[in-house]
Coordinates of C-alpha atoms in Angstrom, one line a residue:
M15 CA 31.3 -32.7 32.8
R16 CA 33.6 -32.8 29.8
K17 CA 32.6 -36.3 29.1
I18 CA 28.9 -35.3 29.0
I19 CA 29.7 -32.3 26.7
L20 CA 31.8 -34.5 24.4
A21 CA 29.1 -37.2 24.3
V22 CA 26.5 -34.6 23.4
A23 CA 28.7 -33.1 20.7
L24 CA 29.4 -36.5 19.2
A25 CA 25.8 -37.4 19.3
L26 CA 24.9 -34.3 17.3
A27 CA 27.9 -34.6 15.0
I28 CA 27.2 -38.1 13.8
P29 CA 23.8 -37.4 12.1
L30 CA 25.3 -34.1 10.6
G31 CA 28.4 -36.0 9.4
A32 CA 26.3 -38.5 7.5
C33 CA 24.8 -35.7 5.4
G34 CA 28.0 -35.1 3.7
T35 CA 29.0 -38.7 2.9
I36 CA 29.6 -39.8 -0.6
P37 CA 27.5 -42.8 -1.6
G38 CA 29.4 -46.0 -0.9
K39 CA 31.8 -44.2 1.6
I40 CA 31.2 -44.3 5.3
A41 CA 32.2 -41.3 7.4
S42 CA 31.8 -41.2 11.2
A43 CA 32.6 -38.4 13.6
V44 CA 33.4 -41.1 16.2
T45 CA 36.5 -42.2 14.4
V46 CA 37.9 -38.7 14.1
G47 CA 40.7 -38.4 16.7
F48 CA 41.9 -35.5 18.6
D49 CA 45.5 -34.6 18.4
N50 CA 47.1 -34.3 21.8
P51 CA 49.2 -31.1 22.0
V52 CA 51.7 -32.8 24.3
S53 CA 54.2 -35.2 22.9
I54 CA 56.1 -38.1 24.5
Q55 CA 59.3 -36.0 24.2
E56 CA 57.8 -33.2 26.3
L57 CA 56.8 -35.8 28.9
A58 CA 60.4 -37.2 28.8
T59 CA 61.8 -33.7 29.4
V60 CA 59.5 -33.1 32.4
E61 CA 60.4 -36.5 33.8
A62 CA 64.2 -35.8 33.3
S63 CA 63.8 -32.5 35.2
Y64 CA 62.1 -34.4 38.0
G65 CA 64.9 -36.9 38.0
A66 CA 67.5 -34.1 38.3
V67 CA 65.7 -32.5 41.3
L68 CA 65.2 -35.9 42.9
S69 CA 68.9 -36.6 42.6
A70 CA 69.7 -33.3 44.4
A71 CA 67.1 -34.1 47.1
V72 CA 68.6 -37.5 47.7
T73 CA 72.1 -36.1 48.0
Y74 CA 70.8 -33.4 50.5
R75 CA 69.0 -36.0 52.5
R76 CA 72.0 -38.3 52.7
L77 CA 74.2 -35.4 53.9
C78 CA 71.6 -34.5 56.5
V79 CA 71.4 -38.1 57.8
A80 CA 75.2 -38.3 57.9
G81 CA 75.3 -35.3 60.1
Q82 CA 77.1 -33.0 57.6
T83 CA 75.6 -29.9 59.1
N84 CA 78.5 -27.8 57.9
I85 CA 77.3 -28.5 54.4
V86 CA 73.5 -28.7 54.7
G87 CA 72.9 -26.6 57.8
T88 CA 71.6 -27.3 61.2
N89 CA 67.9 -27.2 60.2
C90 CA 68.2 -29.9 57.5
R91 CA 65.6 -32.3 59.0
A92 CA 62.9 -29.7 58.6
V93 CA 64.1 -29.1 55.0
V94 CA 64.0 -32.8 54.3
L95 CA 60.4 -33.0 55.5
K96 CA 59.4 -30.2 53.1
M97 CA 61.3 -31.8 50.3
Q98 CA 59.6 -35.2 50.9
E99 CA 56.1 -33.5 50.8
A100 CA 57.0 -31.7 47.6
N101 CA 58.4 -34.9 46.1
R102 CA 55.2 -36.8 46.8
Y103 CA 53.1 -34.2 45.1
A104 CA 55.5 -33.9 42.1
H105 CA 55.6 -37.7 41.7
A106 CA 51.8 -37.9 41.8
Q107 CA 51.5 -35.2 39.1
I108 CA 54.1 -37.0 36.9
L109 CA 52.0 -40.1 37.1
V110 CA 48.9 -38.1 36.1
A111 CA 50.7 -36.4 33.2
R112 CA 52.1 -39.8 32.1
D113 CA 48.6 -41.3 32.0
F114 CA 47.3 -38.4 30.0
V115 CA 50.1 -38.5 27.4
K116 CA 50.4 -42.3 27.0
N117 CA 46.7 -42.9 26.9
K118 CA 46.2 -40.1 24.4
K119 CA 43.6 -38.3 26.4
V120 CA 42.2 -35.2 24.7
N121 CA 44.4 -32.6 26.3
A122 CA 47.4 -33.5 28.4
S123 CA 48.8 -29.9 28.5
V124 CA 47.0 -29.0 31.7
A125 CA 48.3 -32.2 33.4
L126 CA 51.8 -31.6 32.1
A127 CA 51.7 -27.9 33.3
T128 CA 50.6 -29.0 36.7
A129 CA 53.5 -31.6 36.8
R130 CA 55.9 -28.8 35.8
Q131 CA 54.6 -26.6 38.6
A132 CA 54.9 -29.4 41.1
I133 CA 58.5 -30.1 40.0
A134 CA 59.3 -26.4 40.4
A135 CA 57.9 -26.4 43.9
F136 CA 60.0 -29.6 44.6
Q137 CA 63.1 -27.8 43.3
A138 CA 62.4 -24.7 45.4
A139 CA 62.1 -26.9 48.5
T140 CA 65.4 -28.7 47.6
P141 CA 68.5 -26.6 48.6
S142 CA 71.4 -26.6 46.3
V143 CA 74.4 -28.5 47.7
G144 CA 77.9 -28.1 46.4
A145 CA 77.0 -27.0 42.9
Q146 CA 77.4 -23.3 43.3

C-alpha cells in the first residue's frame, strides 16, 4: 500500500516540480531522497545488545547441558526452549532491521524498534547466570 501511495505522490509531484524549474536546469522529484532516521551506529548498538544477550543465553545453555542444576536450576531445559524461540525471533528482526538500514529504505525506525522489542523479549527469556 505504501508503494502505491508513494508512486501516486511521485507521479503528481513530477509535473508540479517542473513548474518551478529554472530554464536550463533540470529538477526532478524522483531524485530527491528521503533521509532515513536510523543510522548505521544505531543498528550497531542494537546488534551489540543482541550479541550480549546471545552470549548470556549460550552460557546458560552450556551450563544446562553440563548438568549444572545448582547454578541454572532444575527446570533449565524448558528455559532453554523459551530462549531458543525468543532468539529465533530476535535474530529474524535483526535481519529485517539490517535490510532496512543498509538498503536505505524510507523508514527503518519501525524495523529497528521491533528488533529492540524482540531483543528485550529474548533478554527476558534468558536468566542471569553468575553476574548478580
